[in-house]
XYZ file of N, CA and C in Angstrom:
570
model
N 86.578 232.479 269.007
C 86.243 233.406 270.061
C 85.163 234.365 269.552
N 84.041 234.470 270.255
C 82.969 235.362 269.807
C 83.385 236.825 269.949
N 82.811 237.706 269.106
C 83.167 239.122 269.200
C 82.715 239.721 270.532
N 83.401 240.777 270.956
C 82.986 241.458 272.181
C 81.630 242.114 271.936
N 81.052 242.663 272.992
C 79.699 243.192 272.892
C 79.641 244.674 273.229
N 78.512 245.276 272.912
C 78.225 246.661 273.244
C 76.965 246.645 274.105
N 76.957 247.453 275.166
C 75.821 247.465 276.087
C 74.648 248.231 275.482
N 73.454 247.643 275.587
C 72.234 248.295 275.134
C 71.524 248.921 276.329
N 70.573 249.803 276.063
C 69.957 250.573 277.142
C 69.124 249.746 278.107
N 68.747 248.535 277.733
C 67.947 247.705 278.638
C 68.808 246.733 279.438
N 70.128 246.912 279.351
C 71.034 246.068 280.109
C 71.535 244.848 279.351
N 70.940 244.539 278.206
C 71.416 243.399 277.424
C 72.654 243.806 276.631
N 73.309 242.821 276.075
C 74.519 243.041 275.295
C 74.273 242.557 273.866
N 74.856 243.253 272.893
C 74.781 242.834 271.489
C 76.199 242.780 270.945
N 76.489 241.817 270.058
C 77.812 241.813 269.430
C 78.069 243.169 268.780
N 79.272 243.681 268.883
C 79.595 245.020 268.395
C 79.661 245.093 266.873
N 79.639 243.955 266.201
C 79.695 243.941 264.746
C 78.621 242.994 264.220
N 77.961 243.416 263.138
C 76.877 242.618 262.565
C 77.106 242.373 261.080
N 76.576 241.269 260.585
C 76.589 240.964 259.161
C 75.314 241.546 258.560
N 75.456 242.462 257.616
C 74.309 243.127 257.000
C 73.850 242.444 255.728
N 72.544 242.516 255.482
C 71.974 241.857 254.293
C 71.250 242.851 253.392
N 71.627 244.127 253.481
C 70.945 245.171 252.723
C 71.386 245.274 251.285
N 72.108 246.318 250.957
C 72.438 246.680 249.580
C 72.989 245.520 248.745
N 74.002 244.850 249.248
C 74.652 243.792 248.468
C 73.752 242.581 248.240
N 72.786 242.352 249.125
C 71.939 241.160 249.025
C 70.472 241.511 248.795
N 70.201 242.740 248.390
C 68.833 243.202 248.187
C 68.083 242.287 247.213
N 66.919 241.803 247.663
C 66.022 240.982 246.848
C 66.714 239.729 246.290
N 67.658 239.185 247.063
C 68.375 237.981 246.663
C 68.260 236.923 247.753
N 68.553 235.699 247.385
C 68.626 234.624 248.371
C 69.859 234.881 249.235
N 69.639 235.172 250.506
C 70.737 235.511 251.409
C 71.222 234.316 252.225
N 70.663 233.142 251.982
C 70.991 232.001 252.837
C 72.467 231.621 252.798
N 73.098 231.594 251.631
C 74.521 231.217 251.565
C 75.421 232.264 252.213
N 75.251 233.562 251.917
C 76.101 234.542 252.592
C 75.898 234.552 254.111
N 74.661 234.380 254.568
C 74.397 234.368 256.009
C 75.047 233.138 256.645
N 74.937 231.991 255.996
C 75.583 230.778 256.500
C 77.092 230.974 256.567
N 77.675 231.584 255.521
C 79.110 231.865 255.497
C 79.496 232.793 256.653
N 78.691 233.822 256.887
C 78.969 234.758 257.984
C 78.945 234.031 259.328
N 77.951 233.195 259.540
C 77.830 232.451 260.794
C 79.015 231.499 260.966
N 79.379 230.789 259.890
C 80.510 229.857 259.963
C 81.827 230.572 260.265
N 81.899 231.864 259.913
C 83.128 232.618 260.132
C 83.093 233.460 261.405
N 82.091 233.257 262.243
C 82.102 233.869 263.556
C 81.091 234.965 263.827
N 80.300 235.369 262.828
C 79.290 236.394 263.080
C 78.106 235.783 263.819
N 77.637 236.489 264.852
C 76.456 236.034 265.589
C 75.348 237.079 265.542
N 75.632 238.263 265.030
C 74.664 239.350 264.917
C 74.351 239.534 263.435
N 73.094 239.325 263.060
C 72.670 239.448 261.667
C 71.712 240.629 261.543
N 71.927 241.483 260.549
C 71.113 242.681 260.348
C 70.316 242.534 259.065
N 68.991 242.718 259.158
C 68.126 242.595 257.992
C 66.931 243.517 258.156
N 66.123 243.629 257.127
C 64.904 244.438 257.169
C 63.955 243.942 256.090
N 62.660 244.153 256.312
C 61.679 243.766 255.296
C 62.004 244.410 253.961
N 62.451 245.667 254.009
C 62.700 246.398 252.768
C 63.810 245.758 251.919
N 64.639 244.886 252.498
C 65.684 244.216 251.728
C 65.120 243.075 250.881
N 63.889 242.659 251.186
C 63.190 241.612 250.425
C 63.977 240.300 250.364
N 64.626 239.939 251.477
C 65.374 238.682 251.495
C 65.235 237.942 252.816
N 64.335 238.413 253.690
C 64.267 237.826 255.035
C 63.794 236.380 255.028
N 62.938 235.996 254.084
C 62.486 234.606 254.054
C 63.658 233.670 253.764
N 64.535 234.068 252.838
C 65.661 233.204 252.475
C 66.687 233.102 253.592
N 66.772 234.075 254.434
C 67.768 234.028 255.506
C 67.144 233.838 256.870
N 65.845 233.796 256.923
C 65.122 233.616 258.185
C 65.488 234.708 259.182
N 65.298 235.993 258.805
C 65.729 237.119 259.627
C 64.844 238.354 259.443
N 64.641 239.171 260.501
C 64.060 240.516 260.646
C 62.714 240.842 259.998
N 62.249 242.129 260.104
C 61.026 242.658 259.504
C 60.026 243.178 260.491
N 58.736 243.391 260.142
C 57.712 243.816 261.104
C 57.594 242.688 262.122
N 57.705 242.998 263.382
C 58.018 242.014 264.416
C 57.221 240.718 264.346
N 55.905 240.759 264.462
C 55.137 239.511 264.473
C 55.262 238.758 263.145
N 55.184 239.498 262.056
C 55.322 238.879 260.734
C 56.710 238.259 260.576
N 57.711 238.986 261.035
C 59.078 238.487 260.929
C 59.315 237.273 261.815
N 58.785 237.318 263.032
C 58.946 236.167 263.916
C 58.347 234.920 263.289
N 57.202 235.090 262.624
C 56.571 233.958 261.948
C 57.478 233.446 260.829
N 58.005 234.359 260.013
C 58.911 233.961 258.924
C 60.180 233.308 259.467
N 60.635 233.825 260.609
C 61.839 233.294 261.234
C 61.619 231.947 261.899
N 60.347 231.686 262.268
C 60.063 230.488 263.037
C 60.632 230.620 264.439
N 60.603 231.848 264.994
C 61.169 232.116 266.318
C 60.132 232.797 267.203
N 60.388 232.759 268.498
C 59.525 233.434 269.459
C 59.999 234.847 269.756
N 61.277 235.151 269.524
C 61.815 236.472 269.828
C 63.075 236.728 269.018
N 63.471 238.001 268.942
C 64.766 238.402 268.408
C 65.428 239.232 269.501
N 66.752 239.276 269.503
C 67.465 240.012 270.543
C 67.347 241.513 270.385
N 67.262 241.983 269.150
C 67.173 243.413 268.916
C 66.302 243.649 267.706
N 65.510 244.711 267.760
C 64.587 245.051 266.691
C 64.628 246.556 266.517
N 64.918 247.045 265.308
C 65.046 248.484 265.134
C 64.195 248.992 263.987
N 63.913 250.284 264.018
C 63.187 250.946 262.935
C 64.227 251.315 261.890
N 64.085 250.763 260.703
C 65.021 251.020 259.622
C 64.442 252.138 258.769
N 65.159 253.208 258.595
C 64.722 254.389 257.853
C 63.416 254.960 258.398
N 63.447 255.567 259.566
C 62.231 256.117 260.164
C 61.456 257.041 259.235
N 62.150 257.796 258.388
C 61.485 258.742 257.486
C 60.594 258.043 256.459
N 60.800 256.753 256.255
C 60.001 256.017 255.267
C 58.624 255.633 255.802
N 58.370 255.838 257.087
C 57.087 255.460 257.693
C 56.143 256.652 257.723
N 54.910 256.463 257.234
C 53.934 257.553 257.209
C 53.542 257.988 258.612
N 53.372 257.044 259.526
C 52.975 257.374 260.889
C 54.020 256.864 261.864
N 55.091 257.630 262.005
C 56.209 257.215 262.843
C 55.795 257.086 264.308
N 54.843 257.908 264.750
C 54.388 257.792 266.141
C 53.744 256.430 266.391
N 52.990 255.927 265.441
C 52.366 254.611 265.574
C 53.449 253.518 265.573
N 54.421 253.678 264.712
C 55.538 252.726 264.670
C 56.252 252.729 266.021
N 56.491 253.925 266.568
C 57.183 254.022 267.849
C 56.375 253.364 268.965
N 55.040 253.548 268.959
C 54.203 252.882 269.967
C 54.377 251.366 269.874
N 54.428 250.844 268.663
C 54.656 249.410 268.481
C 56.003 248.981 269.014
N 57.013 249.832 268.815
C 58.343 249.527 269.340
C 58.312 249.517 270.875
N 57.590 250.458 271.460
C 57.491 250.488 272.920
C 56.803 249.238 273.451
N 55.806 248.741 272.704
C 55.131 247.504 273.116
C 56.098 246.323 273.040
N 56.880 246.263 271.988
C 57.853 245.171 271.844
C 58.955 245.308 272.896
N 59.283 246.515 273.250
C 60.240 246.922 274.272
C 61.411 245.969 274.448
N 62.247 246.004 273.482
C 63.539 245.349 273.631
C 64.554 246.472 273.805
N 65.694 246.351 273.227
C 66.701 247.392 273.352
C 66.455 248.492 272.317
N 67.067 249.632 272.527
C 66.883 250.765 271.630
C 68.187 251.047 270.904
N 68.104 251.080 269.584
C 69.247 251.491 268.776
C 68.700 252.179 267.535
N 69.552 252.941 266.908
C 69.187 253.585 265.654
C 70.318 253.344 264.674
N 69.969 253.085 263.420
C 70.980 252.776 262.417
C 71.080 253.939 261.436
N 72.283 254.471 261.307
C 72.535 255.610 260.429
C 73.808 255.359 259.637
N 73.986 256.128 258.566
C 75.249 256.061 257.838
C 76.320 256.689 258.715
N 77.350 255.940 259.025
C 78.392 256.455 259.913
C 79.767 256.042 259.407
N 80.606 257.029 259.151
C 82.005 256.840 258.774
C 82.698 258.197 258.917
N 84.018 258.245 258.791
C 84.728 259.500 259.052
C 84.260 260.699 258.225
N 83.783 260.478 256.991
C 83.376 261.603 256.146
C 82.134 262.319 256.643
N 81.272 261.655 257.404
C 80.043 262.288 257.892
C 80.061 262.496 259.410
N 81.169 262.156 260.053
C 81.222 262.165 261.518
C 80.905 263.533 262.116
N 81.465 264.593 261.566
C 81.223 265.940 262.101
C 79.729 266.256 262.054
N 79.062 265.896 260.976
C 77.624 266.156 260.842
C 76.789 265.311 261.800
N 77.338 264.223 262.300
C 76.601 263.336 263.204
C 76.746 263.712 264.672
N 77.679 264.578 264.998
C 77.998 264.874 266.408
C 76.750 265.210 267.233
N 75.849 266.044 266.717
C 74.653 266.432 267.470
C 73.754 265.220 267.718
N 73.541 264.405 266.685
C 72.736 263.186 266.845
C 73.381 262.224 267.828
N 74.687 262.066 267.730
C 75.391 261.142 268.609
C 75.300 261.586 270.069
N 75.357 262.886 270.302
C 75.212 263.402 271.668
C 73.819 263.084 272.210
N 72.807 263.228 271.360
C 71.431 262.907 271.756
C 71.298 261.408 272.051
N 71.887 260.576 271.202
C 71.866 259.129 271.421
C 72.490 258.799 272.775
N 73.644 259.422 273.058
C 74.329 259.154 274.323
C 73.472 259.597 275.512
N 72.845 260.773 275.388
C 72.006 261.303 276.476
C 70.857 260.359 276.813
N 70.269 259.714 275.794
C 69.119 258.835 276.005
C 69.476 257.353 275.967
N 70.763 257.031 276.047
C 71.248 255.639 276.051
C 70.777 254.857 274.825
N 70.844 255.489 273.676
C 70.479 254.847 272.410
C 71.775 254.422 271.721
N 71.896 253.144 271.414
C 73.077 252.647 270.713
C 72.990 253.061 269.254
N 74.069 253.633 268.746
C 74.149 253.997 267.337
C 74.705 252.813 266.568
N 73.995 252.393 265.542
C 74.421 251.299 264.680
C 74.720 251.901 263.305
N 75.765 251.419 262.647
C 76.155 252.009 261.365
C 75.787 251.124 260.189
N 75.492 251.778 259.075
C 75.559 251.112 257.775
C 76.484 251.990 256.945
N 77.117 251.416 255.969
C 78.017 252.196 255.130
C 79.328 252.544 255.798
N 79.685 251.850 256.866
C 80.912 252.166 257.586
C 82.181 251.943 256.786
N 82.101 251.134 255.751
C 83.273 250.879 254.913
C 83.220 251.664 253.609
N 82.288 252.604 253.501
C 82.099 253.378 252.280
C 83.294 254.246 251.910
N 83.812 255.085 252.803
C 84.873 256.006 252.393
C 86.190 255.283 252.180
N 86.833 255.585 251.069
C 88.122 254.958 250.805
C 89.178 255.971 250.411
N 88.795 257.168 250.013
C 89.728 258.158 249.495
C 90.862 258.531 250.425
N 90.584 258.660 251.725
C 91.616 259.142 252.633
C 92.622 258.075 253.029
N 92.400 256.838 252.665
C 93.375 255.789 252.986
C 93.644 254.887 251.784
N 93.617 255.477 250.602
C 93.771 254.696 249.372
C 95.056 253.873 249.313
N 96.106 254.355 249.941
C 97.392 253.675 249.841
C 97.515 252.490 250.779
N 96.530 252.301 251.641
C 96.569 251.186 252.601
C 95.899 249.972 251.961
N 96.450 248.815 252.201
C 95.844 247.600 251.672
C 94.376 247.501 252.039
N 93.565 246.823 251.215
C 92.120 246.719 251.435
C 91.795 246.103 252.798
N 92.533 245.095 253.197
C 92.264 244.452 254.489
C 92.437 245.429 255.638
N 93.570 246.132 255.641
C 93.848 247.079 256.709
C 92.848 248.232 256.671
N 92.492 248.675 255.472
C 91.528 249.763 255.328
C 90.220 249.413 256.026
N 89.695 248.234 255.749
C 88.447 247.805 256.376
C 88.600 247.695 257.886
N 89.706 247.114 258.326
C 89.915 246.945 259.758
C 90.036 248.291 260.471
N 90.713 249.250 259.850
C 90.861 250.568 260.461
C 89.504 251.258 260.553
N 88.702 251.196 259.489
C 87.384 251.830 259.526
C 86.478 251.166 260.562
N 86.524 249.848 260.631
C 85.715 249.132 261.627
C 86.184 249.482 263.034
N 87.500 249.507 263.248
C 88.039 249.856 264.564
C 87.644 251.278 264.945
N 87.678 252.199 263.984
C 87.304 253.588 264.241
C 85.850 253.676 264.700
N 84.958 252.953 264.018
C 83.551 252.947 264.419
C 83.396 252.360 265.816
N 84.070 251.233 266.082
C 83.969 250.590 267.394
C 84.464 251.520 268.498
N 85.584 252.201 268.262
C 86.111 253.128 269.259
C 85.160 254.287 269.539
N 84.318 254.596 268.558
C 83.341 255.670 268.729
C 81.992 255.126 269.180
N 82.001 253.901 269.735
C 80.810 253.260 270.312
C 79.670 253.086 269.317
N 80.026 252.784 268.067
C 79.031 252.537 267.029
C 79.021 251.053 266.714
N 77.849 250.435 266.765
C 77.676 249.030 266.426
C 77.825 248.915 264.912
N 78.734 248.091 264.451
C 79.093 248.008 263.041
C 78.246 246.964 262.318
N 77.730 247.321 261.146
C 77.018 246.383 260.280
C 77.767 246.341 258.958
N 78.190 245.157 258.538
C 78.944 245.019 257.304
C 78.577 243.702 256.635
N 79.090 243.459 255.449
C 78.775 242.234 254.725
C 79.921 241.883 253.779
N 79.981 240.644 253.384
C 80.944 240.185 252.383
C 80.558 238.777 251.962
N 80.959 238.400 250.775
C 80.727 237.033 250.312
C 81.983 236.178 250.477
N 83.019 236.759 251.090
C 84.292 236.055 251.252
C 84.571 235.780 252.733
N 84.774 234.511 253.056
C 85.043 234.103 254.429
C 86.252 234.799 255.027
N 87.330 234.930 254.258
C 88.545 235.565 254.766
C 88.265 237.019 255.162
N 87.497 237.720 254.341
C 87.175 239.113 254.652
C 86.308 239.201 255.910
N 85.361 238.263 256.070
C 84.530 238.244 257.271
C 85.389 238.050 258.524
N 86.363 237.146 258.425
C 87.272 236.937 259.566
C 88.103 238.192 259.840
N 88.535 238.882 258.769
C 89.274 240.134 258.934
C 88.430 241.177 259.657
N 87.147 241.261 259.302
C 86.251 242.223 259.960
C 86.196 241.941 261.461
N 86.012 240.672 261.810
C 85.948 240.313 263.226
C 87.286 240.575 263.922
N 88.393 240.390 263.208
C 89.715 240.591 263.778
C 90.047 242.072 263.983
N 89.249 242.970 263.422
C 89.480 244.415 263.590
C 89.482 244.808 265.065
N 88.806 244.021 265.868
C 88.778 244.276 267.309
C 90.190 244.251 267.897
N 91.087 243.501 267.268
C 92.455 243.361 267.767
C 93.418 244.414 267.241
N 92.945 245.300 266.360
C 93.772 246.407 265.863
C 94.016 247.354 267.048
N 95.245 247.829 267.213
C 95.507 248.764 268.321
C 94.582 249.979 268.232
N 94.262 250.568 269.375
C 93.397 251.736 269.398
C 93.951 252.846 268.513
N 93.060 253.522 267.834
C 93.426 254.631 266.957
C 93.427 255.924 267.767
N 94.196 256.892 267.304
C 94.209 258.193 267.975
C 93.564 259.212 267.056
N 93.110 260.313 267.656
C 92.437 261.372 266.870
C 93.375 261.967 265.859
């Protein structure tokens, strides 16, 4: 069963959870982990030129260059990764407007930084910008006594309940299936 989706501002839908190829796969051949993720049910793959692995996984980057590397005519979603790293963000934004797909922004999101994100999240909601997370499984201190599987599922469920598109990664098929199964965890309360 494919994962449920989150609505994007242009009316399209994206899977609510993505397999990320950043930190853990930086400058590495990502083809085996990406294949494993796909075989275990992931349909949303997150990558960036800065990860230096898009050729091996056939995914993401500066749109036209990336499409060529991907051997594709389009991608479902294209985002600016680390806007502060671009010297001319206005020019980058104009390019994004030309590509005009859905709008999302990817930030570090988990319970430890949630209070600091409230203002940004309100702005995202006001302008129909989907918030996508990286580092959603980073905090572990507040639930150390919970098994690793449940810990990941609770953090993923918490992000999903807060309307954040989750990006995660693993080299283990069982863990990937657990991530997808987080959707079935009962709703969490404040």
